[in-house]
Amino acid sequence: MHITDETLMAAIKKDDYASYNRLFERYYGRLCQYVYGWLENREDSEDIIQDLFLILWSGRKKMEVNENVSGYLFKMAKNMSLNHIRAAKNYRILLEKQSNAPDYYEEDLLESDEFRIALYDCIERLSERSREVFILHRVKGLKQKDISEKLSISVKTIKNQLWTSLQKLRKCLEIKGLYFF
């Protein structure tokens, strides 16, 4: 029996995780292929679609998608792809500006040290597993797949922990009056 996308969305809104998984399985491959057409990078495409579904789940109570779920998901994927492209372009521009910028003044170094101390403090406040995943990925540069194998947890769990860690770090730093990513 085929369950419509609209029925799945209605169930997701009522916290039905099985319907969420079903929608994920139905669209994940197609959305990854679609985003790959924009980015031409398989890993980034998969990350974007993972993020898309995380956003869908975390915002399920507020989302108003009553018809054409497919169109909604593809439009969301397109917008996230364009944002990714813009961010990558801006990041390259920022790197160019920094490489052409004069050396730091002592005041800037102080701010940099303050930021680093605050960041380390916030990282220490993460749960043990989240901290471990975050450090392996962001500090040691391991890929999510490698972390998954090392810690014997799914890549999806790794992505969820990274996303949650970033949100917690952002809040922690904002409380300290600093801003990060």
PDB file of N, CA and C in Angstrom, residues 37 66 71 77 92 99 107 130 136 157 168 170:
ATOM      1  N   GLY A  37      24.023  17.845  -8.965  1.00  0.00           N
ATOM      2  CA  GLY A  37      23.987  18.618 -10.203  1.00  0.00           C
ATOM      3  C   GLY A  37      24.405  20.069  -9.990  1.00  0.00           C
ATOM      4  N   ASN A  66       1.262  21.108   3.015  1.00  0.00           N
ATOM      5  CA  ASN A  66       0.058  20.292   2.911  1.00  0.00           C
ATOM      6  C   ASN A  66      -0.085  19.604   1.569  1.00  0.00           C
ATOM      7  N   GLY A  71       7.891  18.911  -4.367  1.00  0.00           N
ATOM      8  CA  GLY A  71       8.302  20.238  -4.818  1.00  0.00           C
ATOM      9  C   GLY A  71       8.931  21.034  -3.690  1.00  0.00           C
ATOM     10  N   ALA A  77      16.116  21.930  -1.151  1.00  0.00           N
ATOM     11  CA  ALA A  77      17.442  21.429  -1.534  1.00  0.00           C
ATOM     12  C   ALA A  77      18.157  22.435  -2.437  1.00  0.00           C
ATOM     13  N   ARG A  92      36.162  31.782   0.186  1.00  0.00           N
ATOM     14  CA  ARG A  92      37.358  31.987  -0.647  1.00  0.00           C
ATOM     15  C   ARG A  92      37.754  33.462  -0.668  1.00  0.00           C
ATOM     16  N   SER A  99      44.822  36.709   3.555  1.00  0.00           N
ATOM     17  CA  SER A  99      46.205  36.480   3.132  1.00  0.00           C
ATOM     18  C   SER A  99      46.867  37.783   2.696  1.00  0.00           C
ATOM     19  N   GLU A 107      46.411  43.732  20.038  1.00  0.00           N
ATOM     20  CA  GLU A 107      45.005  43.759  20.461  1.00  0.00           C
ATOM     21  C   GLU A 107      44.220  42.627  19.798  1.00  0.00           C
ATOM     22  N   SER A 130      29.668  13.775  22.334  1.00  0.00           N
ATOM     23  CA  SER A 130      29.603  14.894  21.387  1.00  0.00           C
ATOM     24  C   SER A 130      30.952  15.585  21.261  1.00  0.00           C
ATOM     25  N   LEU A 136      37.242  14.918  16.878  1.00  0.00           N
ATOM     26  CA  LEU A 136      37.729  14.055  15.799  1.00  0.00           C
ATOM     27  C   LEU A 136      37.459  14.669  14.432  1.00  0.00           C
ATOM     28  N   THR A 157      24.238   9.314  13.025  1.00  0.00           N
ATOM     29  CA  THR A 157      24.421   9.742  14.414  1.00  0.00           C
ATOM     30  C   THR A 157      25.551  10.759  14.512  1.00  0.00           C
ATOM     31  N   LYS A 168      25.019  24.078  20.112  1.00  0.00           N
ATOM     32  CA  LYS A 168      25.356  24.340  21.513  1.00  0.00           C
ATOM     33  C   LYS A 168      26.551  25.276  21.626  1.00  0.00           C
ATOM     34  N   ARG A 170      27.495  27.526  19.434  1.00  0.00           N
ATOM     35  CA  ARG A 170      27.055  28.860  19.026  1.00  0.00           C
ATOM     36  C   ARG A 170      26.362  29.566  20.189  1.00  0.00           C
TER      37      ARG A 170
END
